[in-house]
Amino acid sequence: MERSTSIHREITAAVLVIGDEILSGRTQDQNTAYIARYLAQLGVDLREARIVPDVADEIVAAVDALRARYTYVFTTGGIGPTHDDITADAIARAFGVEIGEDPRAMALLAKRIRPEDMNAARRRMARIPKGAELVANAISAAPGFMIGNVVVMAGVPVIMQAMLDAAAPRLATGVRVLVATIDADAIPEGRYAAELAQIAEADAGVAIGSYPSFTSAGVRSQIVLRSRDAGRLEAAANAVRALIARLQTDGTPI
Amino acid sequence: MERSTSIHREITAAVLVIGDEILSGRTQDQNTAYIARYLAQLGVDLREARIVPDVADEIVAAVDALRARYTYVFTTGGIGPTHDDITADAIARAFGVEIGEDPRAMALLAKRIRPEDMNAARRRMARIPKGAELVANAISAAPGFMIGNVVVMAGVPVIMQAMLDAAAPRLATGVRVLVATIDADAIPEGRYAAELAQIAEADAGVAIGSYPSFTSAGVRSQIVLRSRDAGRLEAAANAVRALIARLQTDGTPI
């Protein structure tokens, strides 16, 4: 899908959130938005996200669909010590590789877990697919891992964030998307939509979105412009600013 | 996928979040968790969620994949008056039906928008695929709609929530999943994982998850049990409570 006329190589990504607790509504997923903003800083475009339950077939199918399509896939959740943590095994199945206790992962666990506290459940956290590189983190003993183009991380946000920091230096990076946000304040979308569409159509290299919010003061909208080209972004943003300024001083009914 | 030994007919659902602003991290999606909890009250299982950009091909592909697989698909986003609101047209394409200005939708818009304020952008909000039923809402003029097993709703949470209220009476409902939540407090998952797995394996009709959180007081975990059978839920919950109580009074090292 061509979304820009840029000649830069596009680095794309998908997030795969794994966990019954997200689909039941028990837990609000915050990792996707965090990863989205983090990747944006690296010039990596998040193109899709999926949430699947703790069911091996579902995880395998989603990983396979996403890894074939995007430069990277980031998974969150399912790598702890309990029976519902099945992500590592599912990833091994998706890649068709063996999985077993990884000596490097066992060494990391041994730094945090005393020998007398080590047990089968904790050793499960050292199960890593063959061929994977570990993704250590400063918060918990158990590592994530990277295999092929898939980065497998914890679901707990502080641990996931530490793993993302550890994985980032190994990722290919792209040209960052530049963003301009313009407040349309209380001007209704229906008043500026036609002219905004013209501005959007004039340059396919600038993506423009309009986002109303319901606030205590009433509906307030923002217009967000995104491009990898600073000059084209600024030209489109100036056109939008002029449109909004005109409507703000325009006395016709909304 | 058989996830329960229940003989009840399962009513399943997927959420499809449509919007560049979610994938850029600008906006935190809250609709998926709200819909998940809402559907749970109706006995409808949310099985999957996807987030796709404002790109017609992506919307069509996701709608087609999800509607073939689940009882219902709930989409959010992309039904406003601006150029980036392309959901209605994409849904019409997915179903292979015509789309045009719907007189019923125009009548709803006319209740809120004065004739002198009506314009082409606002009329776009009355574009509804042929054969769809409208899903009105008390907050805004523009309706969502339901076509086949797909419910198309706004992205702004208060409007989405009103549309879900309007659509709910038309949905088939199932037997509600009952939930028991047990605090494991500071007991590490690695201490109870093996016995918890035994409890989980003893009854496939009770799904059990373990969820650590990082709090200012340290790591705290909760165990969540879910089942449609009250007796079996209670039996498993009692087994978990006994396990946690024993570990809380057990002096061995964690």
Coordinates of N, CA and C in Angstrom, one line a residue, chain B residues 3-190:
Chain B
R3 N -13.4 -24.0 24.0 CA -12.8 -23.4 25.2 C -13.6 -23.8 26.4
S4 N -14.7 -24.5 26.2 CA -15.5 -24.8 27.4 C -16.3 -26.1 27.1
T5 N -16.6 -26.8 28.1 CA -17.4 -28.0 27.8 C -18.9 -27.7 27.9
S6 N -19.2 -26.4 28.0 CA -20.6 -26.0 28.1 C -21.4 -26.4 26.8
I7 N -22.7 -26.7 27.0 CA -23.5 -27.0 25.9 C -24.2 -25.8 25.3
H8 N -24.0 -24.6 26.0 CA -24.7 -23.4 25.5 C -24.1 -23.0 24.1
R9 N -25.0 -22.4 23.3 CA -24.5 -21.9 22.1 C -23.6 -20.7 22.4
E10 N -22.5 -20.6 21.7 CA -21.6 -19.5 22.0 C -21.8 -18.4 21.0
I11 N -21.9 -17.2 21.6 CA -22.1 -16.0 20.8 C -20.7 -15.3 20.9
T12 N -20.1 -15.1 19.7 CA -18.8 -14.5 19.7 C -18.7 -13.2 19.0
A13 N -17.7 -12.5 19.2 CA -17.5 -11.1 18.6 C -16.1 -10.8 18.4
A14 N -15.9 -9.9 17.4 CA -14.6 -9.2 17.2 C -14.8 -7.7 17.2
V15 N -13.8 -7.0 17.6 CA -13.8 -5.5 17.5 C -12.8 -5.2 16.4
L16 N -13.2 -4.2 15.5 CA -12.3 -3.7 14.5 C -12.2 -2.2 14.7
V17 N -11.1 -1.7 15.2 CA -10.8 -0.3 15.5 C -10.2 0.3 14.2
I18 N -10.8 1.3 13.7 CA -10.3 1.9 12.4 C -9.8 3.3 12.7
G19 N -8.5 3.5 12.4 CA -8.1 4.9 12.6 C -6.6 5.1 12.7
D20 N -6.0 5.9 11.9 CA -4.6 6.2 11.9 C -4.2 6.7 13.3
E21 N -5.1 7.4 14.0 CA -4.7 8.1 15.2 C -4.5 7.1 16.4
I22 N -5.0 5.9 16.2 CA -4.7 4.8 17.2 C -3.3 4.2 16.9
L23 N -3.1 4.0 15.7 CA -1.8 3.3 15.3 C -0.6 4.3 15.4
S24 N -0.9 5.6 15.4 CA 0.2 6.5 15.6 C 0.5 6.7 17.1
G25 N -0.4 6.2 17.9 CA -0.2 6.5 19.4 C -0.8 7.8 19.8
R26 N -1.3 8.6 18.9 CA -1.9 9.9 19.3 C -3.1 9.7 20.3
T27 N -3.9 8.7 20.0 CA -5.1 8.4 20.8 C -5.0 7.0 21.4
Q28 N -5.3 6.9 22.7 CA -5.4 5.6 23.4 C -6.7 5.1 23.1
D29 N -6.8 3.9 22.5 CA -8.1 3.2 22.3 C -8.7 2.8 23.6
Q30 N -9.9 3.3 23.9 CA -10.6 2.8 25.1 C -11.8 2.0 24.7
N31 N -12.2 2.1 23.4 CA -13.4 1.5 23.0 C -13.4 -0.1 23.1
T32 N -12.3 -0.7 22.8 CA -12.2 -2.1 22.9 C -12.5 -2.7 24.3
A33 N -11.9 -2.1 25.3 CA -12.1 -2.6 26.6 C -13.6 -2.3 27.1
Y34 N -14.1 -1.2 26.7 CA -15.5 -0.9 27.0 C -16.5 -1.9 26.3
I35 N -16.2 -2.2 25.0 CA -17.1 -3.1 24.3 C -16.9 -4.5 24.9
A36 N -15.7 -4.9 25.3 CA -15.5 -6.2 25.9 C -16.3 -6.4 27.1
R37 N -16.3 -5.4 28.0 CA -17.1 -5.5 29.3 C -18.5 -5.5 29.0
Y38 N -19.0 -4.7 28.0 CA -20.4 -4.5 27.7 C -20.9 -5.9 27.2
L39 N -20.1 -6.4 26.2 CA -20.6 -7.7 25.6 C -20.6 -8.8 26.7
A40 N -19.6 -8.8 27.6 CA -19.6 -9.8 28.6 C -20.9 -9.8 29.4
Q41 N -21.5 -8.7 29.6 CA -22.8 -8.6 30.3 C -23.9 -9.2 29.5
L42 N -23.7 -9.3 28.2 CA -24.7 -9.9 27.3 C -24.4 -11.4 27.0
G43 N -23.4 -11.9 27.6 CA -23.0 -13.3 27.4 C -22.3 -13.4 26.0
V44 N -21.8 -12.4 25.4 CA -21.1 -12.4 24.1 C -19.6 -12.4 24.4
D45 N -18.9 -13.4 23.8 CA -17.4 -13.5 24.1 C -16.6 -12.7 23.0
L46 N -15.9 -11.7 23.5 CA -15.0 -11.0 22.5 C -13.8 -11.9 22.3
R47 N -13.5 -12.3 21.1 CA -12.5 -13.3 20.8 C -11.3 -12.7 20.1
E48 N -11.4 -11.5 19.5 CA -10.3 -10.9 18.8 C -10.6 -9.4 18.6
A49 N -9.5 -8.7 18.5 CA -9.6 -7.3 18.1 C -8.5 -7.0 17.2
R50 N -8.8 -6.0 16.2 CA -7.8 -5.6 15.3 C -7.9 -4.1 15.2
I51 N -6.7 -3.5 15.0 CA -6.6 -2.0 14.7 C -6.0 -1.9 13.3
V52 N -6.7 -1.2 12.4 CA -6.3 -0.9 11.1 C -6.3 0.6 10.8
P53 N -5.5 1.0 9.8 CA -5.5 2.4 9.4 C -6.7 2.8 8.6
D54 N -6.7 4.1 8.3 CA -7.8 4.6 7.4 C -7.5 4.3 6.0
V55 N -7.4 3.1 5.6 CA -7.1 2.6 4.3 C -8.1 1.6 3.9
A56 N -8.8 1.9 2.8 CA -10.0 1.1 2.4 C -9.7 -0.4 2.3
D57 N -8.6 -0.7 1.6 CA -8.3 -2.1 1.4 C -8.1 -2.8 2.7
E58 N -7.5 -2.1 3.7 CA -7.2 -2.8 5.0 C -8.5 -3.0 5.7
I59 N -9.4 -2.0 5.7 CA -10.7 -2.1 6.3 C -11.5 -3.3 5.8
V60 N -11.6 -3.3 4.4 CA -12.3 -4.4 3.8 C -11.8 -5.8 4.1
A61 N -10.5 -5.9 4.1 CA -9.9 -7.2 4.3 C -10.2 -7.7 5.8
A62 N -10.0 -6.7 6.7 CA -10.3 -7.1 8.1 C -11.7 -7.4 8.4
V63 N -12.6 -6.6 7.8 CA -14.1 -6.9 8.0 C -14.4 -8.2 7.4
D64 N -13.9 -8.5 6.3 CA -14.2 -9.8 5.7 C -13.7 -11.0 6.5
A65 N -12.5 -10.9 7.0 CA -11.9 -11.9 7.8 C -12.7 -12.2 9.1
L66 N -13.1 -11.1 9.7 CA -13.7 -11.2 11.0 C -15.2 -11.6 10.9
R67 N -15.9 -11.0 9.9 CA -17.3 -11.3 9.9 C -17.6 -12.8 9.5
A68 N -16.6 -13.4 8.8 CA -16.8 -14.8 8.4 C -16.6 -15.7 9.6
R69 N -15.9 -15.2 10.7 CA -15.5 -16.0 11.7 C -16.3 -15.9 13.0
Y70 N -16.8 -14.7 13.3 CA -17.5 -14.5 14.6 C -18.9 -14.1 14.4
T71 N -19.7 -14.3 15.4 CA -21.1 -14.0 15.3 C -21.3 -12.5 15.0
Y72 N -20.6 -11.6 15.6 CA -20.7 -10.2 15.4 C -19.3 -9.6 15.2
V73 N -19.3 -8.5 14.4 CA -18.1 -7.6 14.4 C -18.6 -6.2 14.7
F74 N -17.8 -5.6 15.6 CA -18.1 -4.2 16.0 C -17.0 -3.3 15.5
T75 N -17.3 -2.4 14.6 CA -16.3 -1.5 14.2 C -16.4 -0.1 14.9
T76 N -15.3 0.5 15.1 CA -15.3 1.9 15.7 C -14.5 2.8 14.8
G77 N -15.0 4.0 14.6 CA -14.2 5.0 13.9 C -14.5 5.2 12.4
G78 N -14.3 6.4 11.9 CA -14.3 6.6 10.4 C -15.7 6.9 9.9
I79 N -16.7 7.3 10.7 CA -18.0 7.6 10.1 C -18.4 9.1 10.2
G80 N -17.4 9.9 10.4 CA -17.7 11.4 10.5 C -17.7 12.0 9.1
P81 N -17.7 13.4 9.1 CA -17.9 14.1 7.8 C -16.6 14.4 7.1
T82 N -15.4 14.1 7.6 CA -14.2 14.5 6.9 C -13.7 13.4 6.0
H83 N -12.7 13.8 5.1 CA -12.2 13.0 4.0 C -11.6 11.7 4.5
D84 N -11.1 11.6 5.8 CA -10.5 10.4 6.3 C -11.6 9.5 6.9
D85 N -12.8 9.8 6.8 CA -13.9 9.0 7.3 C -14.4 8.1 6.1
I86 N -13.9 6.9 6.0 CA -14.1 6.1 4.8 C -14.8 4.7 5.2
T87 N -15.2 4.6 6.5 CA -15.6 3.3 6.9 C -16.9 2.8 6.2
A88 N -17.9 3.7 6.0 CA -19.2 3.3 5.5 C -18.9 2.8 4.0
D89 N -18.1 3.5 3.3 CA -17.9 3.0 1.9 C -17.1 1.7 1.9
A90 N -16.2 1.6 2.8 CA -15.4 0.3 2.9 C -16.3 -0.9 3.2
I91 N -17.3 -0.6 4.1 CA -18.2 -1.7 4.5 C -19.1 -2.1 3.4
A92 N -19.6 -1.1 2.6 CA -20.4 -1.4 1.4 C -19.6 -2.2 0.5
R93 N -18.3 -1.9 0.3 CA -17.5 -2.7 -0.6 C -17.3 -4.1 -0.1
A94 N -17.1 -4.2 1.2 CA -17.0 -5.6 1.8 C -18.2 -6.4 1.5
F95 N -19.4 -5.8 1.6 CA -20.6 -6.6 1.5 C -21.1 -6.6 0.0
G96 N -20.4 -5.9 -0.9 CA -20.8 -5.9 -2.3 C -22.1 -5.2 -2.5
V97 N -22.4 -4.2 -1.8 CA -23.7 -3.5 -1.9 C -23.5 -2.0 -2.3
E98 N -24.5 -1.4 -2.8 CA -24.4 0.0 -3.2 C -24.4 0.8 -1.9
I99 N -23.9 2.1 -2.0 CA -24.0 3.0 -0.9 C -24.5 4.3 -1.4
G100 N -25.3 5.0 -0.7 CA -25.8 6.3 -1.1 C -26.4 7.0 0.1
E101 N -26.9 8.2 -0.2 CA -27.6 9.0 0.9 C -28.9 8.3 1.3
D102 N -28.9 8.0 2.6 CA -30.1 7.3 3.1 C -31.1 8.2 3.6
P103 N -32.3 8.2 3.1 CA -33.4 9.1 3.6 C -33.6 9.1 5.1
R104 N -33.5 7.9 5.7 CA -33.7 7.8 7.1 C -32.6 8.5 7.9
A105 N -31.4 8.4 7.4 CA -30.2 9.0 8.0 C -30.3 10.6 7.8
M106 N -30.7 11.0 6.6 CA -30.9 12.4 6.3 C -31.9 13.0 7.2
A107 N -33.0 12.2 7.5 CA -34.0 12.7 8.5 C -33.4 12.9 9.9
L108 N -32.5 12.0 10.3 CA -31.9 12.2 11.6 C -31.0 13.4 11.6
L109 N -30.2 13.6 10.5 CA -29.3 14.8 10.4 C -30.1 16.1 10.5
A110 N -31.3 16.0 9.8 CA -32.1 17.2 9.7 C -32.7 17.7 11.0
K111 N -32.7 16.7 12.0 CA -33.2 17.1 13.3 C -32.2 18.0 14.1
R112 N -30.9 17.8 13.7 CA -29.9 18.5 14.4 C -29.2 19.6 13.7
I113 N -29.2 19.5 12.3 CA -28.5 20.5 11.5 C -29.5 21.3 10.7
R114 N -29.3 22.6 10.9 CA -30.3 23.5 10.2 C -30.1 23.5 8.7
P115 N -31.1 23.7 7.9 CA -31.0 23.6 6.5 C -29.9 24.5 5.9
E116 N -29.7 25.7 6.5 CA -28.6 26.6 6.0 C -27.2 26.1 6.3
D117 N -27.1 25.2 7.3 CA -25.8 24.6 7.7 C -25.5 23.3 7.0
M118 N -26.5 22.8 6.3 CA -26.3 21.5 5.6 C -25.4 21.7 4.4
N119 N -24.4 20.8 4.3 CA -23.5 20.9 3.2 C -23.0 19.5 2.8
A120 N -22.2 19.4 1.8 CA -21.8 18.1 1.2 C -21.1 17.2 2.2
A121 N -20.3 17.8 3.1 CA -19.5 17.1 4.1 C -20.5 16.5 5.1
R122 N -21.4 17.3 5.5 CA -22.4 16.7 6.5 C -23.3 15.7 5.9
R123 N -23.6 15.8 4.6 CA -24.5 14.8 4.0 C -23.7 13.5 3.9
R124 N -22.4 13.6 3.8 CA -21.6 12.3 3.8 C -21.9 11.4 4.9
M125 N -22.3 12.0 6.1 CA -22.6 11.2 7.3 C -23.9 10.4 7.1
A126 N -24.7 10.7 6.0 CA -25.9 10.0 5.7 C -25.7 8.9 4.7
R127 N -24.4 8.7 4.3 CA -24.1 7.6 3.3 C -24.1 6.3 4.1
I128 N -25.1 5.5 3.7 CA -25.3 4.2 4.4 C -25.4 3.1 3.4
P129 N -24.7 2.0 3.6 CA -24.8 0.9 2.6 C -26.3 0.4 2.5
K130 N -26.7 0.0 1.3 CA -28.0 -0.5 1.0 C -28.2 -1.7 1.9
G131 N -29.4 -1.8 2.5 CA -29.8 -3.0 3.3 C -29.4 -2.9 4.7
A132 N -28.7 -1.8 5.1 CA -28.3 -1.6 6.5 C -29.4 -1.1 7.4
E133 N -29.5 -1.4 8.6 CA -30.4 -0.8 9.6 C -29.6 0.3 10.3
L134 N -30.2 1.4 10.5 CA -29.5 2.5 11.3 C -29.4 2.2 12.7
V135 N -28.3 2.7 13.3 CA -28.1 2.6 14.8 C -28.0 4.1 15.2
A136 N -29.1 4.6 15.7 CA -29.2 6.0 16.1 C -28.4 6.2 17.5
N137 N -28.2 7.4 17.8 CA -27.6 7.7 19.2 C -28.1 9.0 19.7
A138 N -28.1 9.1 21.0 CA -28.7 10.3 21.6 C -27.7 11.5 21.6
I139 N -26.5 11.3 21.3 CA -25.5 12.3 21.4 C -25.2 13.1 20.2
S140 N -25.2 12.5 19.1 CA -24.8 13.2 17.8 C -25.9 12.9 16.8
A141 N -25.9 13.7 15.7 CA -26.9 13.5 14.7 C -26.7 12.3 13.8
A142 N -25.4 12.0 13.5 CA -25.1 11.0 12.6 C -25.2 9.6 13.1
P143 N -26.0 8.7 12.4 CA -26.2 7.4 13.0 C -25.0 6.4 12.6
G144 N -24.9 5.4 13.4 CA -24.1 4.2 12.9 C -25.1 3.3 12.1
F145 N -24.6 2.1 11.8 CA -25.5 1.2 11.2 C -25.1 -0.2 11.4
M146 N -26.0 -1.1 11.1 CA -25.8 -2.6 11.2 C -26.1 -3.2 9.9
I147 N -25.2 -3.9 9.4 CA -25.4 -4.7 8.1 C -24.9 -6.1 8.3
G148 N -25.8 -7.0 8.0 CA -25.4 -8.4 8.2 C -25.0 -8.5 9.7
N149 N -23.9 -9.1 10.0 CA -23.5 -9.3 11.4 C -22.4 -8.2 11.8
V150 N -22.4 -7.1 11.1 CA -21.4 -6.0 11.4 C -22.1 -4.8 11.9
V151 N -21.7 -4.3 13.1 CA -22.2 -3.1 13.7 C -21.2 -2.0 13.6
V152 N -21.5 -1.0 12.9 CA -20.6 0.1 12.6 C -20.9 1.3 13.4
M153 N -19.9 1.7 14.2 CA -20.1 2.7 15.2 C -19.0 3.8 15.1
A154 N -19.3 4.9 15.8 CA -18.4 6.1 15.8 C -17.1 5.7 16.7
G155 N -16.1 6.5 16.5 CA -14.9 6.3 17.3 C -14.9 7.1 18.6
V156 N -15.6 8.3 18.6 CA -15.6 9.1 19.9 C -16.3 8.2 20.9
P157 N -15.7 8.0 22.1 CA -16.2 7.0 23.0 C -17.7 7.3 23.5
V158 N -18.0 8.5 23.8 CA -19.4 8.7 24.3 C -20.4 8.4 23.2
I159 N -20.1 8.7 22.0 CA -21.0 8.3 20.9 C -21.0 6.8 20.6
M160 N -19.9 6.2 20.6 CA -19.8 4.8 20.5 C -20.6 4.1 21.5
Q161 N -20.5 4.6 22.7 CA -21.3 3.9 23.9 C -22.8 4.1 23.7
A162 N -23.2 5.2 23.2 CA -24.7 5.4 22.9 C -25.1 4.5 21.8
M163 N -24.3 4.3 20.8 CA -24.6 3.4 19.7 C -24.7 2.0 20.1
L164 N -23.8 1.6 21.0 CA -23.8 0.2 21.5 C -25.1 0.0 22.3
D165 N -25.5 1.0 23.1 CA -26.8 0.9 23.8 C -28.0 0.7 22.8
A166 N -27.9 1.4 21.6 CA -29.0 1.3 20.6 C -28.9 0.0 19.9
A167 N -27.7 -0.6 19.7 CA -27.6 -1.8 19.0 C -27.9 -3.1 19.8
A168 N -27.6 -3.0 21.1 CA -27.7 -4.1 22.0 C -29.0 -4.9 21.9
P169 N -30.2 -4.2 21.9 CA -31.4 -5.0 21.9 C -31.6 -5.9 20.6
R170 N -30.8 -5.6 19.6 CA -30.9 -6.4 18.4 C -30.0 -7.6 18.3
L171 N -29.1 -7.7 19.3 CA -28.1 -8.8 19.3 C -28.6 -10.0 20.0
A172 N -28.2 -11.2 19.5 CA -28.4 -12.4 20.2 C -27.5 -12.4 21.4
T173 N -28.0 -12.9 22.5 CA -27.2 -12.9 23.7 C -27.0 -14.3 24.2
G174 N -26.0 -14.5 25.0 CA -25.6 -15.8 25.4 C -25.7 -15.9 27.0
V175 N -25.1 -17.0 27.5 CA -25.0 -17.1 28.9 C -23.8 -16.4 29.4
R176 N -24.0 -15.6 30.4 CA -22.8 -14.8 30.9 C -21.8 -15.6 31.5
V177 N -20.5 -15.2 31.3 CA -19.4 -15.8 31.9 C -19.3 -15.2 33.4
L178 N -19.2 -16.1 34.3 CA -19.0 -15.7 35.7 C -17.5 -15.6 36.0
V179 N -17.2 -14.6 36.8 CA -15.8 -14.3 37.1 C -15.5 -14.4 38.6
A180 N -14.4 -15.0 39.0 CA -14.0 -14.9 40.4 C -12.5 -14.4 40.4
T181 N -12.3 -13.3 41.1 CA -10.9 -12.8 41.2 C -10.4 -13.0 42.6
I182 N -9.2 -13.5 42.7 CA -8.6 -13.8 43.9 C -7.2 -13.1 44.0
D183 N -7.0 -12.3 45.1 CA -5.8 -11.6 45.2 C -4.7 -12.6 45.8
A184 N -3.6 -12.7 45.0 CA -2.5 -13.5 45.5 C -1.5 -12.6 46.2
D185 N -1.8 -11.3 46.3 CA -1.0 -10.3 47.0 C 0.4 -10.4 46.5
A186 N 1.4 -10.5 47.5 CA 2.8 -10.4 47.1 C 3.4 -11.8 46.8
I187 N 2.5 -12.8 46.9 CA 3.1 -14.2 46.6 C 3.5 -14.2 45.1
P188 N 4.8 -14.6 44.8 CA 5.2 -14.6 43.4 C 4.5 -15.7 42.7
E189 N 4.3 -15.4 41.4 CA 3.6 -16.3 40.5 C 4.4 -17.7 40.5
G190 N 5.7 -17.6 40.5 CA 6.5 -18.8 40.4 C 6.3 -19.7 41.6

